[in-house]
């Protein structure tokens, strides 16, 4: 019998006799996770020998032969077109950092059940015991025949950019790094509605992003694609600009399409007169810097659990405030995007997820808010049942329009 897990840092994990108590007795998170959060369930009955002969041999052989002769039939007669691989190497897990593949599994299971609950998409957690870019790519390429899409998760930057690019070049199913693109989609949706609330267009805004990792780079790209007036991105050393000689290849590319104003120096300097702050860094922004932003500014401080700007401070100066937390209004939550994006892509058997499909997802998500738009409601709740269908339909339509749909 397995030993009970105990919490060595708790002073309340023993009973009156000094015996160690299981973690479940005082930590509901452990109780919920015991045995894992998901299981495989059959969709057909196997009640007797007739059912067995259809679900397995000899009936299954006829289906296998048909697929061998016409490979596209795999989408109709297996679960391939409705299942996603959730792939990680455990190097950048939920703010916990590089905790390894085994420790990442509770998060990957959580991601999988969110796919199912919010998008009706089956997902399988796959935690890889390797961190080399080419090893990860080769491994996933070999797994790809079993799946209709690949969701890359919690892989550290800058490797995540190269892994996504190389993998999409090798497979003809959608590859989507949610830490990048899911965050960007939801951010753009919230920003569109904040701009609409204030009577401005995206093109009227100058934004500053704190954080030049996976999310920051993706948000910058999406804002530029959406027509933002200007956007500057800052890392630990200040604004990413072409005059810096310490930039990685990713940041050099970033400098090439951002910061049209040529701002140099610190994040705080860039915020002076800015219309939008977007935080995906985990740092802290001084109140004075927030106060220096333009009147009617928007503050999206999305670090968890501690936003770069606490909402109480942000509300002193900003017209719209958003965070990554569920206990404040306007939560920028990836679950608003990735289930519907994959559902739409799988519905039309898309070969990839394009920029146009992501923009369509953001527009659909923003549209769910509709006439209920308010300063504390620029983005819908993940539990709004209109979200996934709206995103799914928009992504499917965009895939057809962009020529990547196969049905």
Short mmCIF file of C-alpha atoms in Angstrom, two decimals:
data_model
loop_
_atom_site.label_atom_id
_atom_site.label_comp_id
_atom_site.label_asym_id
_atom_site.label_seq_id
_atom_site.Cartn_x
_atom_site.Cartn_y
_atom_site.Cartn_z
CA UNK A 1 0.00 0.00 0.00
CA UNK A 2 1.37 3.43 -0.96
CA UNK A 3 2.51 5.73 1.80
CA UNK A 4 0.37 8.77 2.57
CA UNK A 5 1.67 12.09 1.29
CA UNK A 6 2.37 14.58 4.04
CA UNK A 7 3.30 18.22 3.95
CA UNK A 8 6.63 18.68 5.73
CA UNK A 9 6.20 22.45 5.93
CA UNK A 10 2.85 22.36 7.68
CA UNK A 11 2.52 22.42 11.45
CA UNK A 12 -0.99 20.98 11.24
CA UNK A 13 -0.27 17.67 9.57
CA UNK A 14 -0.33 15.45 12.66
CA UNK A 15 -3.23 14.19 14.71
CA UNK A 16 -3.49 14.17 18.49
CA UNK A 17 -1.43 10.97 18.71
CA UNK A 18 1.36 12.48 16.63
CA UNK A 19 0.55 10.33 13.60
CA UNK A 20 1.04 11.87 10.16
CA UNK A 21 -2.25 12.71 8.48
CA UNK A 22 -2.77 12.54 4.71
CA UNK A 23 -2.57 15.88 2.95
CA UNK A 24 -6.21 15.49 1.92
CA UNK A 25 -7.28 16.01 5.50
CA UNK A 26 -6.39 19.67 5.34
CA UNK A 27 -5.56 20.55 1.71
CA UNK A 28 -8.48 20.16 -0.72
CA UNK A 29 -6.18 20.54 -3.73
CA UNK A 30 -4.49 17.24 -2.89
CA UNK A 31 -7.83 15.58 -2.28
CA UNK A 32 -9.05 16.67 -5.71
CA UNK A 33 -5.89 15.49 -7.47
CA UNK A 34 -5.63 12.02 -5.92
CA UNK A 35 -5.69 9.50 -8.75
CA UNK A 36 -5.48 12.25 -11.37
CA UNK A 37 -8.18 14.50 -12.84
CA UNK A 38 -9.09 12.61 -16.01
CA UNK A 39 -9.66 9.16 -17.52
CA UNK A 40 -10.35 7.55 -20.90
CA UNK A 41 -13.97 6.61 -21.50
CA UNK A 42 -15.37 4.43 -24.28
CA UNK A 43 -17.91 5.97 -26.65
CA UNK A 44 -19.29 2.61 -27.80
CA UNK A 45 -20.62 -0.32 -25.76
CA UNK A 46 -18.87 -3.69 -25.50
CA UNK A 47 -21.68 -5.75 -23.93
CA UNK A 48 -21.40 -9.07 -25.73
CA UNK A 49 -19.43 -11.01 -28.33
CA UNK A 50 -21.15 -9.17 -31.20
CA UNK A 51 -20.09 -5.79 -29.84
CA UNK A 52 -16.61 -7.15 -29.26
CA UNK A 53 -16.31 -8.44 -32.79
CA UNK A 54 -17.17 -4.97 -34.15
CA UNK A 55 -15.11 -2.87 -31.75
CA UNK A 56 -12.12 -5.17 -32.05
CA UNK A 57 -11.27 -8.16 -34.19
CA UNK A 58 -12.46 -9.10 -36.75
CA UNK A 59 -14.57 -5.98 -37.51
CA UNK A 60 -11.80 -3.50 -36.80
CA UNK A 61 -9.68 -5.02 -39.57
CA UNK A 62 -12.10 -3.81 -42.24
CA UNK A 63 -11.79 -0.25 -40.95
CA UNK A 64 -7.99 -0.48 -40.77
CA UNK A 65 -7.84 -1.75 -44.36
CA UNK A 66 -10.05 1.08 -45.58
CA UNK A 67 -7.83 3.67 -43.88
CA UNK A 68 -4.71 2.07 -45.32
CA UNK A 69 -6.23 2.44 -48.79
CA UNK A 70 -7.64 5.94 -48.17
CA UNK A 71 -5.65 7.61 -45.35
CA UNK A 72 -8.04 10.56 -45.09
CA UNK A 73 -10.66 8.18 -43.68
CA UNK A 74 -8.75 8.20 -40.39
CA UNK A 75 -10.57 11.46 -39.59
CA UNK A 76 -13.97 9.79 -39.95
CA UNK A 77 -13.35 6.46 -38.27
CA UNK A 78 -11.03 7.31 -35.36
CA UNK A 79 -10.90 10.04 -32.76
CA UNK A 80 -8.00 11.80 -34.54
CA UNK A 81 -10.07 14.82 -35.63
CA UNK A 82 -11.29 15.53 -32.13
CA UNK A 83 -8.18 15.04 -30.01
CA UNK A 84 -5.25 17.30 -29.18
CA UNK A 85 -1.86 16.45 -27.70
CA UNK A 86 -0.97 18.77 -24.80
CA UNK A 87 2.82 18.69 -24.92
CA UNK A 88 5.29 20.07 -22.39
CA UNK A 89 8.85 19.58 -21.22
CA UNK A 90 8.08 21.08 -17.81
CA UNK A 91 10.51 23.99 -18.14
CA UNK A 92 8.16 26.94 -17.58
CA UNK A 93 5.21 25.70 -15.57
CA UNK A 94 2.61 28.21 -14.31
CA UNK A 95 5.10 30.56 -12.72
CA UNK A 96 6.80 27.65 -10.98
CA UNK A 97 9.59 27.51 -13.52
CA UNK A 98 11.58 24.45 -14.55
CA UNK A 99 10.02 21.76 -12.34
CA UNK A 100 10.36 18.86 -14.78
CA UNK A 101 7.94 16.64 -16.70
CA UNK A 102 6.45 14.65 -13.82
CA UNK A 103 5.68 17.72 -11.72
CA UNK A 104 4.07 19.37 -14.75
CA UNK A 105 1.49 16.61 -15.19
CA UNK A 106 -1.16 18.06 -12.84
CA UNK A 107 -1.13 21.23 -14.95
CA UNK A 108 -1.31 19.29 -18.21
CA UNK A 109 -4.21 17.23 -16.89
CA UNK A 110 -5.90 20.48 -15.92
CA UNK A 111 -5.38 21.84 -19.41
CA UNK A 112 -6.88 18.69 -20.88
CA UNK A 113 -10.06 18.89 -18.83
CA UNK A 114 -10.44 22.57 -19.77
CA UNK A 115 -10.26 21.56 -23.44
CA UNK A 116 -13.09 19.12 -22.82
CA UNK A 117 -15.30 21.26 -20.61
CA UNK A 118 -15.04 24.50 -22.56
CA UNK A 119 -14.53 23.29 -26.13
CA UNK A 120 -15.75 19.69 -26.28
CA UNK A 121 -12.25 18.71 -27.42
CA UNK A 122 -10.50 15.60 -26.09
CA UNK A 123 -6.89 16.15 -25.06
CA UNK A 124 -4.05 13.92 -23.90
CA UNK A 125 -1.28 15.22 -21.59
CA UNK A 126 2.20 14.35 -22.85
CA UNK A 127 5.13 15.34 -20.64
CA UNK A 128 8.47 14.79 -22.36
CA UNK A 129 11.69 13.91 -20.59
CA UNK A 130 13.87 16.01 -22.89
CA UNK A 131 14.50 19.71 -23.41
CA UNK A 132 16.54 19.81 -26.61
CA UNK A 133 14.65 21.59 -29.37
CA UNK A 134 15.24 19.00 -32.07
CA UNK A 135 14.55 16.07 -29.75
CA UNK A 136 11.20 17.57 -28.79
CA UNK A 137 10.31 18.26 -32.42
CA UNK A 138 11.28 14.75 -33.55
CA UNK A 139 9.32 13.17 -30.70
CA UNK A 140 6.14 15.09 -31.43
CA UNK A 141 6.45 14.50 -35.17
CA UNK A 142 6.44 10.77 -34.48
CA UNK A 143 3.39 11.10 -32.22
CA UNK A 144 1.48 13.34 -34.62
CA UNK A 145 -0.42 10.61 -36.55
CA UNK A 146 -2.52 10.01 -33.43
CA UNK A 147 -3.71 13.60 -33.07
CA UNK A 148 -5.63 16.32 -34.85
CA UNK A 149 -3.61 19.13 -33.24
CA UNK A 150 -0.74 19.91 -30.91
CA UNK A 151 -0.99 22.36 -28.02
CA UNK A 152 2.49 23.27 -26.76
CA UNK A 153 2.39 24.21 -23.11
CA UNK A 154 4.77 25.62 -20.51
CA UNK A 155 7.93 25.40 -22.62
CA UNK A 156 10.44 28.09 -21.80
CA UNK A 157 11.43 30.91 -24.14
CA UNK A 158 13.19 31.32 -26.47
CA UNK A 159 13.11 27.59 -27.27
CA UNK A 160 9.32 27.65 -27.51
CA UNK A 161 9.45 29.87 -30.61
CA UNK A 162 11.81 27.54 -32.47
CA UNK A 163 9.95 24.40 -31.40
CA UNK A 164 6.64 25.75 -32.65
CA UNK A 165 8.11 26.93 -35.95
CA UNK A 166 10.02 23.71 -36.68
CA UNK A 167 7.15 21.50 -35.64
CA UNK A 168 4.61 23.30 -37.81
CA UNK A 169 6.97 22.92 -40.76
CA UNK A 170 7.01 19.15 -40.24
CA UNK A 171 3.36 18.30 -39.58
CA UNK A 172 0.11 19.12 -41.38
CA UNK A 173 -1.99 19.61 -38.25
CA UNK A 174 -2.35 22.78 -36.15
CA UNK A 175 0.48 23.55 -33.73
CA UNK A 176 -0.37 26.19 -31.16
CA UNK A 177 1.72 27.44 -28.25
CA UNK A 178 -1.00 28.64 -25.90
CA UNK A 179 1.32 30.61 -23.63
CA UNK A 180 1.99 32.80 -26.65
CA UNK A 181 -1.09 32.91 -28.79
CA UNK A 182 -3.89 32.20 -26.35
CA UNK A 183 -2.74 35.07 -24.18
CA UNK A 184 -2.44 37.32 -27.22
CA UNK A 185 -5.94 36.52 -28.48
CA UNK A 186 -7.64 37.28 -25.17
CA UNK A 187 -5.56 40.43 -24.67
CA UNK A 188 -6.52 41.75 -28.09
CA UNK A 189 -10.20 41.01 -27.44
CA UNK A 190 -10.12 42.92 -24.16
CA UNK A 191 -8.21 45.80 -25.76
CA UNK A 192 -10.68 46.07 -28.62
CA UNK A 193 -13.53 46.43 -26.18
CA UNK A 194 -11.65 48.86 -23.95
CA UNK A 195 -10.99 51.00 -27.00
CA UNK A 196 -14.64 50.78 -28.06
CA UNK A 197 -15.74 51.81 -24.59
CA UNK A 198 -13.57 54.92 -24.77
CA UNK A 199 -14.60 55.81 -28.31
CA UNK A 200 -11.18 55.10 -29.76
CA UNK A 201 -9.82 52.69 -32.35
CA UNK A 202 -6.88 50.33 -31.90
CA UNK A 203 -4.92 52.54 -34.28
CA UNK A 204 -5.25 55.47 -31.87
CA UNK A 205 -3.39 53.69 -29.09
CA UNK A 206 0.24 53.47 -28.02
CA UNK A 207 0.92 50.39 -25.90
CA UNK A 208 3.80 49.31 -23.69
CA UNK A 209 4.34 45.63 -22.90
CA UNK A 210 6.35 44.57 -19.86
CA UNK A 211 7.94 41.21 -20.66
CA UNK A 212 9.65 40.00 -23.83
CA UNK A 213 9.07 36.29 -23.31
CA UNK A 214 6.62 34.03 -25.11
CA UNK A 215 3.48 35.97 -24.21
CA UNK A 216 4.99 39.44 -24.66
CA UNK A 217 6.34 38.69 -28.13
CA UNK A 218 3.08 37.09 -29.27
CA UNK A 219 0.97 39.96 -27.93
CA UNK A 220 3.18 42.48 -29.71
CA UNK A 221 2.87 40.60 -32.99
CA UNK A 222 -0.89 40.35 -32.69
CA UNK A 223 -1.33 44.02 -31.78
CA UNK A 224 0.73 45.03 -34.81
CA UNK A 225 -1.31 42.67 -36.98
CA UNK A 226 -4.49 44.26 -35.57
CA UNK A 227 -3.27 47.76 -36.44
CA UNK A 228 -2.12 49.18 -33.10
CA UNK A 229 -0.82 52.75 -33.36
CA UNK A 230 2.49 51.76 -31.78
CA UNK A 231 3.77 49.23 -29.27
CA UNK A 232 7.03 49.03 -27.37
CA UNK A 233 8.20 45.97 -25.45
CA UNK A 234 10.47 46.10 -22.42
CA UNK A 235 12.56 43.34 -20.88
CA UNK A 236 14.68 43.44 -17.72
CA UNK A 237 17.17 45.77 -19.39
CA UNK A 238 14.65 48.26 -20.75
CA UNK A 239 12.84 48.88 -24.01
CA UNK A 240 13.69 46.48 -26.82
CA UNK A 241 15.10 48.78 -29.48
CA UNK A 242 17.28 48.39 -32.55
CA UNK A 243 20.19 50.29 -30.94
CA UNK A 244 20.74 47.59 -28.28
CA UNK A 245 23.61 45.18 -28.85
CA UNK A 246 22.46 42.53 -26.35
CA UNK A 247 19.36 41.23 -28.13
CA UNK A 248 18.62 37.60 -28.93
CA UNK A 249 17.50 36.77 -32.47
CA UNK A 250 13.87 36.79 -31.30
CA UNK A 251 14.24 40.23 -29.73
CA UNK A 252 16.08 41.60 -32.78
CA UNK A 253 13.10 40.53 -34.88
CA UNK A 254 10.80 42.10 -32.28
CA UNK A 255 12.70 45.39 -32.47
CA UNK A 256 12.17 45.38 -36.23
CA UNK A 257 8.39 45.61 -36.13
CA UNK A 258 7.73 47.43 -32.84
CA UNK A 259 8.62 50.77 -31.26
CA UNK A 260 8.08 53.02 -34.26
CA UNK A 261 8.59 55.99 -31.94
CA UNK A 262 12.17 54.87 -31.28
CA UNK A 263 11.80 54.94 -27.47
CA UNK A 264 14.86 53.92 -25.51
CA UNK A 265 15.56 53.47 -21.83
CA UNK A 266 13.42 52.05 -19.08
CA UNK A 267 9.90 50.68 -18.98
CA UNK A 268 8.93 53.60 -16.76
CA UNK A 269 10.17 56.07 -19.34
CA UNK A 270 8.18 54.32 -22.07
CA UNK A 271 4.99 54.48 -20.00
CA UNK A 272 4.97 58.28 -19.92
CA UNK A 273 2.02 59.32 -22.07
CA UNK A 274 1.22 55.72 -23.09
CA UNK A 275 -2.39 54.67 -23.57
CA UNK A 276 -1.99 51.00 -22.66
CA UNK A 277 0.12 48.98 -20.24
CA UNK A 278 0.22 45.21 -20.72
CA UNK A 279 2.08 43.24 -18.08
CA UNK A 280 3.27 39.68 -18.69
CA UNK A 281 6.50 39.88 -16.74
CA UNK A 282 5.88 39.28 -13.07
CA UNK A 283 7.73 42.47 -12.15
CA UNK A 284 6.39 45.49 -10.29
CA UNK A 285 5.61 48.86 -11.84
CA UNK A 286 5.91 51.95 -9.67
CA UNK A 287 2.74 53.95 -9.07
CA UNK A 288 4.44 57.08 -10.37
CA UNK A 289 4.96 55.40 -13.74
CA UNK A 290 1.28 54.46 -13.94
CA UNK A 291 0.34 58.01 -13.02
CA UNK A 292 2.42 59.28 -15.95
CA UNK A 293 0.30 57.44 -18.52
CA UNK A 294 -2.20 59.24 -20.74
CA UNK A 295 -5.59 60.18 -19.37
CA UNK A 296 -8.11 57.37 -19.80
CA UNK A 297 -5.37 54.74 -20.04
CA UNK A 298 -5.85 50.97 -19.86
CA UNK A 299 -3.85 48.81 -17.46
CA UNK A 300 -3.75 45.08 -18.14
CA UNK A 301 -1.50 43.73 -15.37
CA UNK A 302 -1.64 39.99 -15.94
CA UNK A 303 1.09 38.46 -13.76
CA UNK A 304 -0.13 35.81 -11.32
CA UNK A 305 -0.58 35.76 -8.43
CA UNK A 306 0.74 39.31 -8.03
CA UNK A 307 -0.17 41.74 -10.84
CA UNK A 308 2.53 44.17 -11.91
CA UNK A 309 0.17 46.95 -10.83
CA UNK A 310 -2.33 46.17 -8.09
CA UNK A 311 -5.89 46.93 -9.24
CA UNK A 312 -6.41 49.37 -6.36
CA UNK A 313 -3.48 51.42 -7.65
CA UNK A 314 -4.40 51.02 -11.30
CA UNK A 315 -7.97 52.25 -10.75
CA UNK A 316 -6.63 55.59 -9.52
CA UNK A 317 -5.35 56.40 -12.99
CA UNK A 318 -6.81 53.98 -15.54
CA UNK A 319 -10.21 53.87 -17.22
CA UNK A 320 -10.08 50.08 -17.67
CA UNK A 321 -8.17 47.61 -15.51
CA UNK A 322 -7.67 43.91 -16.23
CA UNK A 323 -5.63 41.20 -14.53
CA UNK A 324 -4.94 37.50 -14.86
CA UNK A 325 -6.77 36.74 -11.63
CA UNK A 326 -10.27 35.38 -11.26
CA UNK A 327 -11.03 37.43 -8.13
CA UNK A 328 -10.95 40.75 -10.02
CA UNK A 329 -13.11 41.88 -12.96
CA UNK A 330 -11.81 41.53 -16.52
CA UNK A 331 -9.74 38.38 -16.14
CA UNK A 332 -7.46 37.78 -19.12
CA UNK A 333 -7.75 34.00 -19.11
CA UNK A 334 -6.45 31.76 -21.91
CA UNK A 335 -9.37 29.38 -21.40
CA UNK A 336 -11.47 31.95 -23.24
CA UNK A 337 -9.45 31.23 -26.39
CA UNK A 338 -7.75 27.87 -26.80
CA UNK A 339 -10.76 25.52 -26.53
CA UNK A 340 -12.71 27.36 -29.21
CA UNK A 341 -9.66 27.92 -31.41
CA UNK A 342 -8.87 24.22 -31.50
CA UNK A 343 -12.53 23.25 -31.83
CA UNK A 344 -12.84 25.48 -34.89
CA UNK A 345 -9.59 24.25 -36.41
CA UNK A 346 -10.50 20.60 -35.86
CA UNK A 347 -14.02 21.12 -37.18
CA UNK A 348 -12.66 22.03 -40.62
CA UNK A 349 -9.54 19.83 -40.37
CA UNK A 350 -7.28 22.86 -40.66
CA UNK A 351 -3.62 22.24 -41.47
CA UNK A 352 -2.48 25.11 -39.25
CA UNK A 353 -3.72 28.04 -37.18
CA UNK A 354 -3.06 31.26 -39.03
CA UNK A 355 -2.80 34.86 -37.83
CA UNK A 356 -6.16 35.48 -39.46
CA UNK A 357 -7.75 32.69 -37.43
CA UNK A 358 -6.34 34.18 -34.22
CA UNK A 359 -7.60 37.66 -35.12
CA UNK A 360 -11.02 36.17 -35.89
CA UNK A 361 -11.02 34.46 -32.49
CA UNK A 362 -10.24 37.77 -30.76
CA UNK A 363 -12.98 39.59 -32.64
CA UNK A 364 -15.52 36.89 -31.83
CA UNK A 365 -14.53 36.90 -28.18
CA UNK A 366 -14.85 40.67 -28.01
CA UNK A 367 -18.23 40.45 -29.70
CA UNK A 368 -19.67 38.23 -26.98
CA UNK A 369 -19.65 41.23 -24.61
CA UNK A 370 -21.90 43.16 -26.99
CA UNK A 371 -24.06 45.93 -25.53
CA UNK A 372 -23.18 44.96 -21.96
CA UNK A 373 -19.78 46.60 -22.39
CA UNK A 374 -18.60 48.43 -19.27
CA UNK A 375 -15.33 49.34 -17.60
CA UNK A 376 -15.55 46.22 -15.44
CA UNK A 377 -16.76 44.05 -18.31
CA UNK A 378 -14.57 44.26 -21.39
CA UNK A 379 -14.07 40.50 -21.58
CA UNK A 380 -16.61 37.74 -20.90
CA UNK A 381 -16.38 35.10 -18.20
CA UNK A 382 -14.91 31.70 -19.10
CA UNK A 383 -18.24 30.29 -17.90
CA UNK A 384 -20.26 32.30 -20.42
CA UNK A 385 -21.69 29.55 -22.60
CA UNK A 386 -21.62 31.81 -25.66
CA UNK A 387 -17.83 32.03 -25.74
CA UNK A 388 -16.69 28.69 -27.16
CA UNK A 389 -19.37 28.48 -29.90
CA UNK A 390 -18.61 32.04 -31.03
CA UNK A 391 -14.86 31.45 -31.18
CA UNK A 392 -15.28 28.05 -32.83
CA UNK A 393 -17.48 29.41 -35.61
CA UNK A 394 -15.23 32.40 -36.27
CA UNK A 395 -12.07 30.30 -36.41
CA UNK A 396 -13.65 27.73 -38.72
CA UNK A 397 -14.85 30.47 -41.08
CA UNK A 398 -11.44 32.15 -41.07
CA UNK A 399 -9.71 28.84 -41.81
CA UNK A 400 -11.90 28.38 -44.86
CA UNK A 401 -11.30 31.96 -45.98
CA UNK A 402 -7.54 31.56 -45.63
CA UNK A 403 -7.40 28.26 -47.51
CA UNK A 404 -6.15 26.03 -44.69
CA UNK A 405 -9.42 24.14 -44.17
CA UNK A 406 -9.72 20.66 -45.63
CA UNK A 407 -13.45 20.25 -45.27
#
